[in-house]
Structure formats: C-alpha cells, structure tokens
Coordinates of C-alpha atoms in Angstrom, one line a residue:
M741 CA -54.8 152.1 -201.1
L742 CA -58.3 151.4 -199.9
R743 CA -59.6 148.3 -201.7
S744 CA -62.5 148.1 -204.1
P745 CA -65.0 145.3 -204.4
A746 CA -64.0 141.8 -204.8
R747 CA -63.0 141.6 -208.4
P748 CA -60.1 144.0 -208.9
D749 CA -58.1 142.4 -206.1
S750 CA -59.0 138.9 -207.3
D751 CA -57.8 136.4 -209.8
L752 CA -60.3 137.2 -212.5
P753 CA -62.3 134.5 -214.3
R754 CA -59.9 132.5 -216.5
D755 CA -60.3 132.0 -220.2
A756 CA -60.4 128.2 -220.4
A757 CA -63.8 126.6 -220.1
T758 CA -64.6 123.3 -218.5
D759 CA -66.7 120.2 -219.3
T760 CA -69.4 118.5 -217.3
G761 CA -69.0 114.9 -218.5
A762 CA -71.4 112.6 -216.7
G763 CA -71.9 111.4 -213.2
P764 CA -72.3 113.1 -209.8
L765 CA -69.7 115.6 -208.6
G766 CA -70.4 115.0 -204.9
D767 CA -71.2 117.6 -202.4
L768 CA -69.8 120.9 -203.6
P769 CA -68.9 123.4 -200.9
E770 CA -70.4 126.8 -200.5
W771 CA -69.0 129.9 -198.9
D772 CA -69.6 130.6 -195.2
L773 CA -69.2 134.4 -195.2
S774 CA -70.0 134.7 -191.5
D775 CA -66.3 135.0 -190.7
L776 CA -66.7 138.5 -192.2
Y777 CA -70.2 139.4 -191.1
P778 CA -73.2 137.4 -189.9
A779 CA -75.6 139.0 -192.4
P780 CA -76.0 142.2 -194.5
D781 CA -78.4 143.6 -191.9
A782 CA -76.3 142.6 -188.9
A783 CA -75.5 145.2 -186.3
E784 CA -71.8 144.6 -187.0
V785 CA -72.1 146.0 -190.5
K786 CA -73.7 149.2 -189.3
R787 CA -71.1 149.4 -186.4
D788 CA -68.2 149.2 -188.8
L789 CA -69.7 151.6 -191.4
D790 CA -70.2 154.1 -188.6
W791 CA -66.7 153.5 -187.3
V792 CA -65.1 154.1 -190.7
E793 CA -67.1 157.4 -191.1
E794 CA -66.0 158.7 -187.7
A795 CA -62.4 157.3 -188.0
C796 CA -61.9 159.1 -191.4
E797 CA -63.2 162.4 -190.0
R798 CA -60.9 162.1 -187.0
F799 CA -57.9 161.1 -189.1
A800 CA -58.4 164.2 -191.4
A801 CA -58.9 166.5 -188.4
D802 CA -55.7 165.2 -186.7
Y803 CA -53.4 165.0 -189.7
E804 CA -54.5 167.1 -192.7
G805 CA -51.9 169.8 -193.5
K806 CA -49.6 168.4 -190.8
L807 CA -47.9 165.3 -192.2
A808 CA -44.7 167.1 -193.1
D809 CA -44.2 168.3 -189.5
L810 CA -44.6 164.9 -187.9
D811 CA -41.6 163.1 -186.3
A812 CA -40.9 159.4 -187.1
A813 CA -43.1 158.2 -184.2
G814 CA -45.9 160.5 -185.1
L815 CA -45.8 159.4 -188.8
L816 CA -45.8 155.7 -187.7
D817 CA -49.0 156.3 -185.6
C818 CA -50.6 158.0 -188.6
V819 CA -49.8 155.0 -190.9
L820 CA -51.1 152.5 -188.3
R821 CA -54.4 154.5 -188.0
Y822 CA -54.7 154.6 -191.8
E823 CA -54.0 150.8 -191.9
R824 CA -56.8 150.1 -189.5
I825 CA -59.3 152.2 -191.6
D826 CA -58.1 150.2 -194.7
L827 CA -58.7 147.0 -192.8
T828 CA -62.2 147.8 -191.7
A829 CA -63.3 149.3 -195.0
G830 CA -61.7 146.3 -196.8
R831 CA -63.7 143.8 -194.7
L832 CA -67.0 145.6 -195.5
M833 CA -66.3 145.7 -199.3
S834 CA -65.0 142.1 -199.4
Y835 CA -68.2 140.9 -197.8
A836 CA -70.4 143.0 -200.1
G837 CA -68.5 142.0 -203.1
L838 CA -68.4 138.2 -202.4
R839 CA -72.1 138.1 -201.7
Y840 CA -72.7 139.9 -205.0
Y841 CA -70.6 137.6 -207.1
Q842 CA -72.4 134.6 -205.6
Q843 CA -75.6 135.9 -207.4
T844 CA -75.0 139.0 -209.5
T845 CA -78.6 138.9 -210.7
D846 CA -80.1 139.4 -207.2
P847 CA -81.2 143.1 -206.9
A848 CA -80.8 143.0 -203.1
R849 CA -77.2 141.9 -203.3
A850 CA -76.4 144.4 -206.0
K851 CA -78.0 147.2 -203.9
F852 CA -76.1 146.2 -200.8
M853 CA -72.8 146.3 -202.6
S854 CA -73.6 149.6 -204.3
D855 CA -74.7 151.1 -201.0
C856 CA -71.6 149.9 -199.3
Q857 CA -69.4 151.2 -202.1
D858 CA -71.2 154.6 -202.1
K859 CA -70.7 154.9 -198.3
I860 CA -67.1 153.8 -198.2
T861 CA -66.3 156.2 -201.1
T862 CA -68.0 159.1 -199.3
Y863 CA -66.5 158.3 -195.9
T864 CA -63.0 157.8 -197.2
A865 CA -63.0 161.1 -199.2
P866 CA -61.3 163.0 -196.3
L867 CA -58.3 160.6 -196.6
V868 CA -57.3 161.7 -200.1
F869 CA -54.9 164.2 -198.6
F870 CA -52.8 161.4 -197.1
S871 CA -51.0 160.3 -200.3
L872 CA -50.8 163.9 -201.6
E873 CA -49.0 165.1 -198.5
I874 CA -46.8 162.1 -198.2
N875 CA -45.5 162.9 -201.7
R876 CA -44.6 166.4 -200.6
I877 CA -42.3 165.3 -197.8
P878 CA -38.7 165.8 -198.9
D879 CA -36.8 162.6 -199.6
D880 CA -34.1 163.3 -197.1
R881 CA -36.6 164.0 -194.3
L882 CA -38.4 160.8 -195.0
E883 CA -35.1 158.8 -195.1
T884 CA -34.2 160.3 -191.7
H885 CA -37.6 159.1 -190.3
F886 CA -36.9 155.5 -191.6
E887 CA -33.4 155.5 -190.0
A888 CA -34.9 156.7 -186.7
N889 CA -37.8 154.2 -186.5
A890 CA -37.4 150.6 -187.6
E891 CA -41.2 149.9 -187.5
L892 CA -41.9 152.8 -189.7
A893 CA -39.1 151.7 -192.1
R894 CA -41.0 148.4 -192.5
Y895 CA -43.6 150.4 -194.4
R896 CA -41.0 151.8 -196.8
P897 CA -42.5 149.9 -199.8
I898 CA -45.8 151.6 -199.3
F899 CA -44.1 155.0 -199.3
E900 CA -42.1 154.1 -202.4
R901 CA -45.2 153.1 -204.3
L902 CA -47.1 156.2 -203.3
R903 CA -44.1 158.4 -204.3
A904 CA -43.8 156.6 -207.7
M905 CA -47.1 158.5 -208.5
R906 CA -45.6 161.9 -207.6
P907 CA -44.9 162.9 -211.2
Y908 CA -48.6 162.1 -212.1
Q909 CA -50.3 163.7 -209.0
L910 CA -53.0 166.2 -209.5
S911 CA -54.1 169.0 -207.2
D912 CA -55.8 168.1 -203.9
E913 CA -59.1 169.3 -205.2
L914 CA -59.0 167.3 -208.4
E915 CA -57.8 164.1 -206.5
K916 CA -60.8 164.5 -204.2
F917 CA -63.1 164.9 -207.1
L918 CA -61.9 161.8 -208.8
H919 CA -62.3 159.9 -205.6
D920 CA -65.9 161.0 -205.2
Q921 CA -66.8 160.5 -208.9
S922 CA -65.5 156.9 -209.0
V923 CA -68.8 155.4 -208.0
V924 CA -70.5 156.7 -211.1
G925 CA -67.5 156.1 -213.3
A926 CA -65.6 152.9 -213.8
T927 CA -67.3 151.2 -210.9
A928 CA -70.8 151.7 -212.4
W929 CA -69.7 150.5 -215.8
N930 CA -68.0 147.4 -214.3
K931 CA -71.3 146.6 -212.5
L932 CA -73.3 147.0 -215.7
F933 CA -70.9 144.7 -217.5
D934 CA -71.1 142.0 -214.8
E935 CA -74.9 142.1 -214.6
T936 CA -75.2 141.9 -218.4
I937 CA -72.8 138.9 -218.7
A938 CA -74.4 137.1 -215.8
G939 CA -77.9 137.6 -217.3
L940 CA -77.1 136.3 -220.8
E941 CA -79.0 133.3 -222.0
F942 CA -77.8 130.9 -224.8
D943 CA -80.0 128.4 -226.6
V944 CA -77.9 125.5 -227.6
D945 CA -79.9 122.7 -229.3
G946 CA -82.9 123.7 -227.3
E947 CA -81.1 123.9 -223.9
I948 CA -81.0 127.3 -222.2
L949 CA -77.6 127.9 -220.6
G950 CA -75.7 130.8 -219.0
I951 CA -72.3 131.9 -220.3
E952 CA -70.4 129.5 -218.1
G953 CA -72.3 126.4 -219.3
T954 CA -72.1 127.6 -222.9
L955 CA -68.3 128.2 -222.8
N956 CA -68.1 124.8 -221.1
L957 CA -69.5 123.2 -224.3
L958 CA -66.4 124.3 -226.3
T959 CA -64.5 121.4 -224.7
E960 CA -67.1 118.7 -225.6
Q961 CA -65.9 115.7 -227.5
D962 CA -68.9 116.1 -229.9
R963 CA -67.7 118.6 -232.5
S964 CA -71.2 119.5 -233.6
K965 CA -72.0 120.5 -230.0
R966 CA -68.9 122.7 -229.9
E967 CA -69.8 124.4 -233.1
A968 CA -73.4 125.0 -231.9
A969 CA -72.1 126.6 -228.7
A970 CA -69.6 128.8 -230.6
R971 CA -72.2 130.0 -233.1
E972 CA -74.7 130.7 -230.3
L973 CA -72.1 132.7 -228.3
A974 CA -71.5 134.7 -231.5
R975 CA -75.2 135.3 -232.0
V976 CA -75.8 136.5 -228.4
F977 CA -72.7 138.7 -228.3
A978 CA -73.7 140.3 -231.6
D979 CA -77.1 141.2 -230.1
R980 CA -75.4 143.0 -227.2
L981 CA -72.5 144.4 -229.1
P982 CA -73.6 148.0 -229.0
L983 CA -73.7 147.8 -225.2
F984 CA -70.4 146.1 -224.9
S985 CA -68.9 148.6 -227.3
R986 CA -70.3 151.4 -225.2
V987 CA -68.7 150.0 -222.1
H988 CA -65.3 149.7 -223.7
N989 CA -65.5 153.1 -225.4
T990 CA -66.5 154.8 -222.2
L991 CA -63.9 153.1 -219.9
A992 CA -61.1 153.6 -222.4
K993 CA -62.0 157.3 -222.8
E994 CA -62.3 157.8 -219.1
K995 CA -58.9 156.3 -218.7
E996 CA -57.5 158.5 -221.5
V997 CA -58.8 161.6 -219.9
E998 CA -57.4 160.8 -216.4
D999 CA -54.1 159.7 -217.9
R1000 CA -53.8 162.9 -219.9
W1001 CA -54.5 165.1 -216.9
R1002 CA -51.9 163.1 -214.9
G1003 CA -49.4 163.3 -217.7
M1004 CA -49.1 159.5 -217.9
P1005 CA -46.9 158.7 -220.9
T1006 CA -48.7 155.6 -222.0
P1007 CA -52.1 153.9 -221.1
Q1008 CA -50.0 151.1 -219.6
T1009 CA -48.0 153.3 -217.2
G1010 CA -50.6 153.2 -214.3
R1011 CA -50.7 149.4 -214.4
H1012 CA -46.9 149.1 -214.4
L1013 CA -46.6 151.5 -211.5
S1014 CA -49.3 149.6 -209.5
N1015 CA -47.4 146.3 -210.3
H1016 CA -44.1 147.8 -209.2
V1017 CA -42.6 146.6 -212.5
E1018 CA -40.5 148.4 -215.0
P1019 CA -42.0 149.0 -218.5
E1020 CA -38.9 147.5 -220.1
V1021 CA -39.4 144.2 -218.2
V1022 CA -43.0 143.9 -219.5
E1023 CA -41.8 144.9 -223.0
A1024 CA -39.1 142.2 -222.9
L1025 CA -41.7 139.6 -221.8
R1026 CA -44.2 140.7 -224.6
N1027 CA -41.5 140.6 -227.3
A1028 CA -40.2 137.2 -226.2
V1029 CA -43.6 135.7 -226.3
V1030 CA -44.6 137.2 -229.7
A1031 CA -41.3 136.1 -231.2
A1032 CA -42.0 132.6 -229.9
Y1033 CA -45.5 132.3 -231.4
P1034 CA -44.2 130.1 -234.3
K1035 CA -42.5 127.6 -232.1
L1036 CA -45.3 127.5 -229.5
S1037 CA -48.9 128.0 -230.5
H1038 CA -48.4 127.7 -234.3
R1039 CA -46.5 124.5 -233.9
Y1040 CA -48.8 123.0 -231.3
Y1041 CA -52.0 123.7 -233.1
E1042 CA -50.6 122.2 -236.3
L1043 CA -50.1 119.0 -234.2
K1044 CA -53.6 119.2 -232.9
R1045 CA -55.0 119.7 -236.4
K1046 CA -53.4 116.4 -237.4
W1047 CA -54.6 114.6 -234.2
L1048 CA -58.2 115.7 -234.9
G1049 CA -57.9 114.7 -238.6
L1050 CA -59.0 118.1 -239.9
D1051 CA -57.9 120.1 -242.9
T1052 CA -58.2 123.3 -240.8
L1053 CA -59.1 124.0 -237.2
E1054 CA -62.1 126.1 -236.5
I1055 CA -62.2 128.3 -233.4
W1056 CA -64.5 125.8 -231.7
D1057 CA -61.6 123.2 -231.9
R1058 CA -59.2 125.3 -229.9
N1059 CA -60.0 123.7 -226.6
A1060 CA -61.4 120.5 -228.0
P1061 CA -60.3 117.3 -226.2
L1062 CA -58.0 114.9 -228.1
P1063 CA -59.6 111.9 -229.8
M1064 CA -57.8 109.5 -227.5
E1065 CA -58.9 111.5 -224.4
E1066 CA -61.3 109.7 -222.1
T1067 CA -64.5 111.5 -221.3
R1068 CA -64.6 111.4 -217.6
T1069 CA -66.0 113.3 -214.6
I1070 CA -63.8 113.9 -211.6
G1071 CA -65.8 114.1 -208.4
W1072 CA -65.1 116.8 -205.9
D1073 CA -63.5 114.5 -203.3
S1074 CA -61.1 113.1 -205.9
A1075 CA -60.2 116.6 -207.1
R1076 CA -59.4 117.5 -203.5
K1077 CA -57.2 114.5 -203.0
M1078 CA -55.3 115.1 -206.3
V1079 CA -54.4 118.6 -205.4
L1080 CA -53.7 118.1 -201.7
D1081 CA -51.5 115.0 -202.5
A1082 CA -49.5 117.1 -205.0
Y1083 CA -49.1 119.9 -202.4
T1084 CA -48.1 117.4 -199.8
D1085 CA -45.4 115.9 -202.0
F1086 CA -43.9 119.4 -202.3
S1087 CA -44.3 120.2 -198.6
P1088 CA -46.8 119.0 -196.0
R1089 CA -46.9 122.6 -194.8
M1090 CA -48.4 123.7 -198.1
A1091 CA -51.2 121.1 -197.8
D1092 CA -51.8 122.1 -194.2
I1093 CA -52.4 125.7 -195.3
A1094 CA -54.7 124.6 -198.1
T1095 CA -56.9 122.1 -196.1
P1096 CA -59.1 124.6 -194.2
F1097 CA -60.3 126.0 -197.5
F1098 CA -62.2 122.7 -198.0
D1099 CA -63.3 122.2 -194.4
K1100 CA -64.3 125.7 -193.3
G1101 CA -66.5 127.1 -196.1
W1102 CA -63.8 129.1 -197.8
I1103 CA -64.6 127.6 -201.3
D1104 CA -67.8 128.2 -203.3
A1105 CA -67.6 125.5 -206.1
G1106 CA -71.0 124.9 -207.7
V1107 CA -72.4 126.4 -210.9
K1108 CA -75.5 128.3 -210.0
P1109 CA -77.8 130.8 -211.9
G1110 CA -76.5 134.3 -211.7
K1111 CA -73.2 133.3 -210.2
A1112 CA -70.2 135.1 -211.7
P1113 CA -68.4 133.0 -214.3
G1114 CA -64.9 131.7 -214.0
A1115 CA -62.8 131.4 -210.9
F1116 CA -60.9 133.7 -208.5
A1117 CA -59.3 133.8 -205.1
H1118 CA -60.1 136.9 -203.0
P1119 CA -57.7 137.7 -200.1
T1120 CA -60.4 139.7 -198.2
V1121 CA -58.4 141.3 -195.3
S1122 CA -55.3 140.3 -193.4
D1123 CA -57.1 139.5 -190.1
A1124 CA -59.6 137.2 -191.8
H1125 CA -58.8 134.6 -194.6
P1126 CA -59.2 134.3 -198.4
Y1127 CA -62.2 132.9 -200.2
V1128 CA -62.0 130.9 -203.5
M1129 CA -64.7 130.9 -206.1
L1130 CA -65.0 128.1 -208.7
N1131 CA -67.5 126.9 -211.2
Y1132 CA -66.6 123.2 -210.8
L1133 CA -67.9 120.9 -213.5
G1134 CA -65.7 117.9 -213.1
K1135 CA -63.2 118.1 -216.0
P1136 CA -59.5 117.5 -215.5
R1137 CA -59.0 121.2 -216.3
D1138 CA -61.2 122.0 -213.4
V1139 CA -58.8 120.2 -211.1
M1140 CA -56.1 122.4 -212.5
T1141 CA -58.2 125.5 -211.8
L1142 CA -58.7 124.3 -208.2
A1143 CA -54.9 123.8 -207.9
H1144 CA -54.4 127.3 -209.3
E1145 CA -56.9 129.1 -207.0
L1146 CA -55.7 127.2 -204.0
G1147 CA -52.2 128.4 -204.8
H1148 CA -53.5 131.9 -204.6
G1149 CA -55.1 131.1 -201.3
V1150 CA -51.9 129.7 -199.8
H1151 CA -50.1 132.8 -201.0
Q1152 CA -52.7 135.1 -199.5
V1153 CA -52.7 133.3 -196.1
L1154 CA -48.9 133.5 -195.9
A1155 CA -48.7 137.1 -196.9
A1156 CA -51.4 138.2 -194.4
G1157 CA -48.7 138.3 -191.7
Q1158 CA -47.4 141.5 -193.4
G1159 CA -50.5 143.4 -192.3
E1160 CA -53.1 145.1 -194.4
L1161 CA -51.0 147.6 -196.3
L1162 CA -48.1 145.2 -197.1
A1163 CA -49.9 141.9 -197.7
S1164 CA -51.2 142.6 -201.2
T1165 CA -48.8 141.3 -203.9
P1166 CA -48.3 143.2 -207.2
L1167 CA -50.1 141.4 -210.0
T1168 CA -46.9 140.4 -211.7
L1169 CA -46.0 138.2 -208.7
A1170 CA -49.6 137.5 -207.7
E1171 CA -49.8 134.6 -210.2
T1172 CA -46.6 132.9 -208.9
A1173 CA -48.1 130.6 -206.3
S1174 CA -51.2 129.8 -208.4
V1175 CA -49.2 128.7 -211.4
F1176 CA -46.7 126.8 -209.2
G1177 CA -49.7 125.0 -207.6
E1178 CA -50.9 124.0 -211.1
M1179 CA -47.4 122.8 -212.0
L1180 CA -47.1 120.6 -208.9
T1181 CA -50.5 119.0 -209.6
F1182 CA -49.6 118.5 -213.3
R1183 CA -46.3 116.9 -212.5
K1184 CA -47.9 114.6 -210.0
L1185 CA -50.5 113.4 -212.6
L1186 CA -47.8 113.0 -215.2
A1187 CA -45.6 110.9 -212.9
N1188 CA -48.6 108.6 -212.3
A1189 CA -49.6 108.3 -216.0
R1190 CA -50.5 104.7 -216.8
D1191 CA -49.1 104.7 -220.4
D1192 CA -47.8 106.8 -223.2
A1193 CA -51.3 107.6 -224.4
E1194 CA -52.3 109.1 -221.0
R1195 CA -49.0 110.9 -220.9
K1196 CA -49.7 112.4 -224.3
V1197 CA -53.1 113.6 -223.2
L1198 CA -51.7 115.2 -220.0
L1199 CA -48.8 116.9 -221.9
A1200 CA -51.1 118.2 -224.5
G1201 CA -53.5 119.5 -221.9
K1202 CA -50.7 121.3 -220.1
V1203 CA -49.3 122.8 -223.3
E1204 CA -52.8 124.1 -224.1
D1205 CA -53.1 125.6 -220.6
M1206 CA -49.7 127.3 -221.0
I1207 CA -50.6 128.6 -224.4
N1208 CA -53.9 130.0 -222.9
T1209 CA -51.8 131.5 -220.1
V1210 CA -48.9 132.9 -222.1
V1211 CA -49.7 133.3 -225.8
R1212 CA -53.4 134.1 -225.5
Q1213 CA -52.9 136.6 -222.6
I1214 CA -50.1 138.4 -224.4
A1215 CA -52.4 138.6 -227.5
F1216 CA -55.0 140.0 -225.1
Y1217 CA -52.5 142.5 -223.9
D1218 CA -51.7 143.6 -227.5
F1219 CA -55.4 143.9 -228.2
E1220 CA -55.8 146.2 -225.2
C1221 CA -52.8 148.3 -226.3
K1222 CA -54.3 148.7 -229.8
L1223 CA -57.8 149.4 -228.3
H1224 CA -56.6 152.2 -226.0
A1225 CA -54.3 153.7 -228.7
A1226 CA -57.2 153.7 -231.2
R1227 CA -59.7 155.2 -228.8
R1228 CA -57.4 158.2 -228.3
N1229 CA -58.2 159.1 -232.0
G1230 CA -62.0 159.0 -231.5
E1231 CA -65.0 156.8 -230.8
L1232 CA -64.6 153.1 -231.9
T1233 CA -67.5 151.4 -233.7
P1234 CA -68.1 147.7 -232.9
D1235 CA -66.6 146.9 -236.3
D1236 CA -63.5 148.8 -235.3
I1237 CA -63.1 146.8 -232.1
N1238 CA -63.8 143.6 -233.9
A1239 CA -61.0 144.3 -236.4
L1240 CA -58.5 145.0 -233.6
W1241 CA -59.5 141.7 -232.0
M1242 CA -59.0 139.7 -235.2
S1243 CA -55.6 141.3 -235.9
V1244 CA -54.1 139.7 -232.8
Q1245 CA -56.0 136.4 -233.0
A1246 CA -54.6 135.3 -236.4
E1247 CA -51.1 136.4 -235.4
S1248 CA -51.1 134.5 -232.1
L1249 CA -53.0 131.3 -233.1
G1250 CA -51.4 130.7 -236.4
P1251 CA -52.2 129.3 -239.8
A1252 CA -53.9 126.1 -238.6
F1253 CA -57.1 128.0 -237.9
S1254 CA -60.0 129.3 -239.9
Y1255 CA -62.3 131.9 -238.2
M1256 CA -66.1 131.6 -238.3
D1257 CA -68.2 134.7 -238.9
G1258 CA -69.0 136.0 -235.5
Y1259 CA -65.7 135.1 -233.8
E1260 CA -64.7 138.8 -234.2
T1261 CA -67.1 139.6 -231.3
F1262 CA -65.5 137.3 -228.7
W1263 CA -63.6 140.2 -227.1
A1264 CA -67.0 141.2 -225.6
Y1265 CA -67.1 138.7 -222.7
V1266 CA -63.5 139.0 -221.4
P1267 CA -63.9 140.6 -218.0
H1268 CA -60.2 141.6 -217.6
F1269 CA -60.5 144.3 -220.2
V1270 CA -63.3 145.9 -218.2
H1271 CA -62.2 145.5 -214.6
S1272 CA -58.5 145.8 -214.8
P1273 CA -57.0 147.2 -218.0
F1274 CA -53.7 145.6 -218.9
Y1275 CA -54.0 143.0 -216.1
V1276 CA -53.6 140.2 -218.5
Y1277 CA -49.8 140.3 -218.9
A1278 CA -49.6 139.3 -215.2
Y1279 CA -50.7 135.7 -216.3
A1280 CA -47.9 135.5 -218.8
F1281 CA -45.4 137.0 -216.3
G1282 CA -46.5 134.5 -213.7
D1283 CA -46.2 131.5 -216.0
G1284 CA -42.8 132.4 -217.3
L1285 CA -41.6 133.1 -213.8
V1286 CA -42.9 129.8 -212.5
N1287 CA -41.4 127.8 -215.3
A1288 CA -38.0 129.3 -214.5
L1289 CA -38.6 128.8 -210.8
Y1290 CA -39.7 125.2 -211.3
A1291 CA -36.6 124.5 -213.3
V1292 CA -34.5 125.7 -210.2
Y1293 CA -36.6 123.4 -208.0
E1294 CA -35.9 120.4 -210.3
E1295 CA -32.2 121.2 -210.2
G1296 CA -32.3 120.6 -206.4
N1297 CA -31.7 124.2 -205.2
P1298 CA -30.8 123.9 -201.5
D1299 CA -33.7 124.7 -199.1
F1300 CA -35.9 125.5 -202.0
Q1301 CA -39.2 125.0 -200.1
E1302 CA -38.1 127.3 -197.3
K1303 CA -37.0 130.0 -199.8
Y1304 CA -40.4 129.5 -201.6
F1305 CA -42.4 130.1 -198.5
E1306 CA -40.4 133.1 -197.5
M1307 CA -41.1 134.6 -201.0
L1308 CA -44.8 134.1 -200.5
K1309 CA -44.7 135.5 -196.9
A1310 CA -43.2 138.7 -198.2
G1311 CA -46.4 139.7 -199.9
G1312 CA -45.9 143.2 -201.3
S1313 CA -43.0 144.1 -199.0
K1314 CA -40.3 143.4 -201.6
H1315 CA -39.5 144.1 -205.3
H1316 CA -39.4 141.2 -207.7
K1317 CA -35.6 141.5 -208.0
E1318 CA -35.3 141.0 -204.3
L1319 CA -37.7 138.1 -204.2
L1320 CA -36.1 136.2 -207.0
A1321 CA -32.5 136.7 -206.0
P1322 CA -32.3 133.7 -203.6
F1323 CA -33.2 131.5 -206.6
G1324 CA -30.6 133.0 -208.9
L1325 CA -33.2 134.5 -211.1
D1326 CA -33.7 138.0 -212.5
A1327 CA -36.8 139.0 -214.5
S1328 CA -35.1 142.1 -215.8
D1329 CA -32.7 139.9 -217.9
P1330 CA -34.3 139.5 -221.3
A1331 CA -32.9 135.9 -221.5
F1332 CA -35.0 135.1 -218.4
W1333 CA -38.2 134.9 -220.4
D1334 CA -36.6 132.5 -223.0
K1335 CA -36.0 130.0 -220.2
G1336 CA -39.6 129.9 -219.3
L1337 CA -40.8 129.7 -222.9
S1338 CA -38.3 126.9 -223.6
M1339 CA -40.1 124.7 -221.1
I1340 CA -43.3 125.0 -223.2
S1341 CA -41.3 124.4 -226.4
G1342 CA -39.7 121.3 -224.8
M1343 CA -43.1 119.8 -224.0
I1344 CA -44.1 120.3 -227.7
D1345 CA -40.8 118.7 -228.7
E1346 CA -41.9 115.6 -226.6
L1347 CA -45.3 115.6 -228.2
E1348 CA -43.8 115.7 -231.7
A1349 CA -41.4 112.9 -230.8
M1350 CA -44.4 110.7 -229.9
E1351 CA -45.7 111.0 -233.5
N1352 CA -42.6 109.3 -234.8

C-alpha cells in the first residue's frame, strides 16, 4: 500500500505527440515543490526519513503477531498509524520522484530519488507482516469489528483489496524478501529505461532533438518532415534495441516468476486485482473494441487517406493534420482560458478547483532537456495537492492534454478528503475525470466552431484522439498479453518482440496503412509496458465509461453535476458498480461498452456525411 515514485501512481505519458507551430507560447509555469519540502537537503527531509524509520520499528514492535487478537478500537488505531506512515513515506517519494522527472538526466536528482527509495524500502520492511496478518483474520471476526466500529468500517475497501490477494499470498519470509529486493528489481529497470529514453538524441534534418520534440514532428503539416522524424526514430530505436529488449525480457520474466510463486492464473490477474475490476469486465471491453476495429479505426483512416490524397497511408501520416487544418500556435494564456471556460460551463465549482493549478506552481508545462516526455498528474499525498506535468508546445492537442491532466487534478483534489489509504482511485476509474474534462473542452470548441470546415477539423481531431485512447490502447494491451505469454516459453529476441508488435498494429489500424521498415521497433519507447504492465486498458475503460456518462449528462439526468462530484470524491472507497449506479450505468453489462463505442462511430458517420 505504500506508494512508489511518481510514475506508477501517475497518468503516464500519453501516446499522441504535439506540434510547435510558430510564435511565443507565453510564460510557461514551473513546479513549486516547496509545498512538499523546501529542498532535498532540508532538515524536514531528514526529520521525516528518521520518523518513518522509527515509526515502522515501533509499529512492528506493537503489532506484529498480535493483529488477530485486537478488538475493533485497537485495529482502528493500528490502521490509523499505518496510514500516517503511508502519508509521510508518500510525501518523501512524491517529492523525490517529481524532482527526478523534471530532469531525469541529472545525476544528483537520480541519486536523491534512489537513496530515498532505498531508505523507504528498508524502513518499511518491518510492515510487511501487516497485510499478511490481516489476511489471516477470520471473515466473521473482521465483520464483527466492522459492525462494532463505524470508523473502522469506513476502511472496509482497504481490507477487501488486501484480502483479495489472500489466495496468492506467500510466506512471511518470502514477502519480506520480495519487498527488500524490489529496489534492485523492477524499480532499477524502470529507472534505466527512463534515463535511456530521456537521454536519446535524434538528428532530424540537422537539428538535434530529444524524443518529445521528435515525436512532435509526426504532427507536422510538412509530410517530408514527418517521414524524416519517423525514420530517425526507427534508426535510434534500432541502435538501442538490445537494451530495450533486455529491459522487457527481464521485467516480463521477473513478473512470471513472482506470478508463478503466487499462483496467479494469468499475467493480467495482478492488474485486475489492483484495479478492483473483474477479468470478465476487461475481457468484454477488449472484445467489444476489437470487434469494432472495422467501423472505427479502419473506416476513419480510409477517410483520412482520401483527405490527404494518398494511395496508402504511411505510419508517419497517422497523426498528420488535415490539409484544411490551420497551422496555429495556442499560447498558454489562451489554453488556460479555453479549458477553464469549458469547466465553468459544466460547473463553476470545477473551474474553482482547477484554478490553483495555474496560480500556485502546481503545473510544470515547458519542454526542457532531460525532462520526462509526455504528461501526467501525480496526486502526491492527501494532505498536500496534486502536481501536473506537461510538455506544452502550443498545438490544439496540447490544449486537450491540459484539459485531460487538469481533470485528473480535480479528481485527486476531491478524493483527497478520503484520507491517504482511500483516496487512490483504481486505474479503471482513474481516467474518468480526465477524459470527461477533455470531452467538456472538445464540446465547448465544437459549439463555437465558425463553419463546417472548422467543425470537420475538430471532429476529426477528436475521433483521432478517441482512436488513440481506445483502439490503440487495446492494441497495446493485446501486445502485452502476447509478450508476456511468449516470454513464458523462453527468452525473446528483438525480432520476436517486433513481430508481436506488428501483429497487433495491422489488425488495429487497418488496410489503409503501409508500414515502413523500422516501425516494428516502435514498442521500445512506450513507458506503460515498463512501468505498469497492463495499465493501458484503463485508458479504453475510461474513454468508454465517459462516453456513456456524457450521454447521460446530455440527456439531462437530474442533479448530474452533484452526482459527478460525489463520484470523484469517493476516490477508492467504492466499487465501480456502486459509483456508476446513480447514473443508471453498469460496466459489467457487455452492452455498456457498445454504447461508448457508438459515440465514436457516430462522429465518423458525421464526417462521412460531410463528404457527400
């Protein structure tokens, strides 16, 4: 339950790149991390590290071997002490992680994060017994405790999630070993991947760029520039392919070993348990999306091929702007106004929650050497506030990314009232507020479109984003499923992984595309596969859920805004069935996903109608 560095609890960098255009962006904000700690060498950092060490030792001395004998009040005191440790350790790791992602190539920042991780891992080792002993308490005794103490009963979801792991729990000794070993296992490989990606250099027509700037070129109007960027990405990835292959082989094998020892039936089981979602719900989502490939991505990209006047699309055309699209740069102040206006139209309360992000140093927006690519929102801890990271380059898609990450931020602010252990939302619902924020912003821009040409560009852009969020992420999920299944049969060569990647690309993108030599390596830069295996279906889950939710909003559901805020405030305290019930929605109904996908299909219908 203790949190790891910034990225696993964050919205990981998104797939869509952005475009610079021309003109000034204005003053881009930077993080002020002093709300967490004044400096890495501040006395407060040492104070909290020392406190965590002592608190963990005292916690183990007071409770190890005794949890089953506690009465309800004693168990509540135990949970509250555990929560305070989680809060303090989370503050330390949030600060270390955020500083690191500002400049991953800075050895001092990398050392500070590693040292914090090592210390927190060591100090919290005595707490491993907590979940193991909780899972040995008989069900009827725990239920009696909940009935006797309402405050303890509030933590029921935490106990339920812990106890969901009971069938897969190892011995106390092995669990402690895995805890101690983690800093030289997945954590170390994650760090190697991050530092490698951040340090890559790409030479595009004589200009040396990092990965963010190079991916950004894939949305240039100039097709030759897009092609040059794609080919340079392929060249650099190919040079590092042995390393990326080693990272994936090692992490997949490590996961297979732990899953085998735990008796996990599938590589995906751990993710489903942590997301508090049933495997059949994810399978229904996956199957609905794959079945819809022909009427979604295949149909849209055939339209785009015609718009671009090409016999076949190359991979560098996937995120190309439309010929009728204006090349423009949106300054930071304009982006802020667009998003806050859209939030205000939905509810002034939503804009009020979002405004401090702009005014108080809660956003780091600029593109800088060594900065982690993409965008995320990190909740930090429940007695502080979230931080949003962007790589803002002034494209309309960047405005949507801002709306997306601010949605996360609003969600995290509201959920913080649940306290440290209950604030964190399972990944399946973590994308709800972010995608909803994007939808509000898109609908605002669409309503203000000057003519059919602008409406067409907006609709096409939204369809592309939805395809990236739904179709592409489910293809990513299928790639991971194939990768982990294949790794169980032995070491995978780079060519093996390349072949798995291409097997899902052609299926999901459709017949409008040709694939350049080198595209088979593009799995190498996707951070989700490294940091959070099987994370990616959460994007599709969130988009489908929000499409259904937005349809309820448009239908005029009574008190929708209040129900929406109550859902966000719940954090991780309720199951998705309970959260969606007030809106008349049920994600376990296979037909639920078809409703969400029909919204995308309907937008493509409208685009096709514009051709006639």
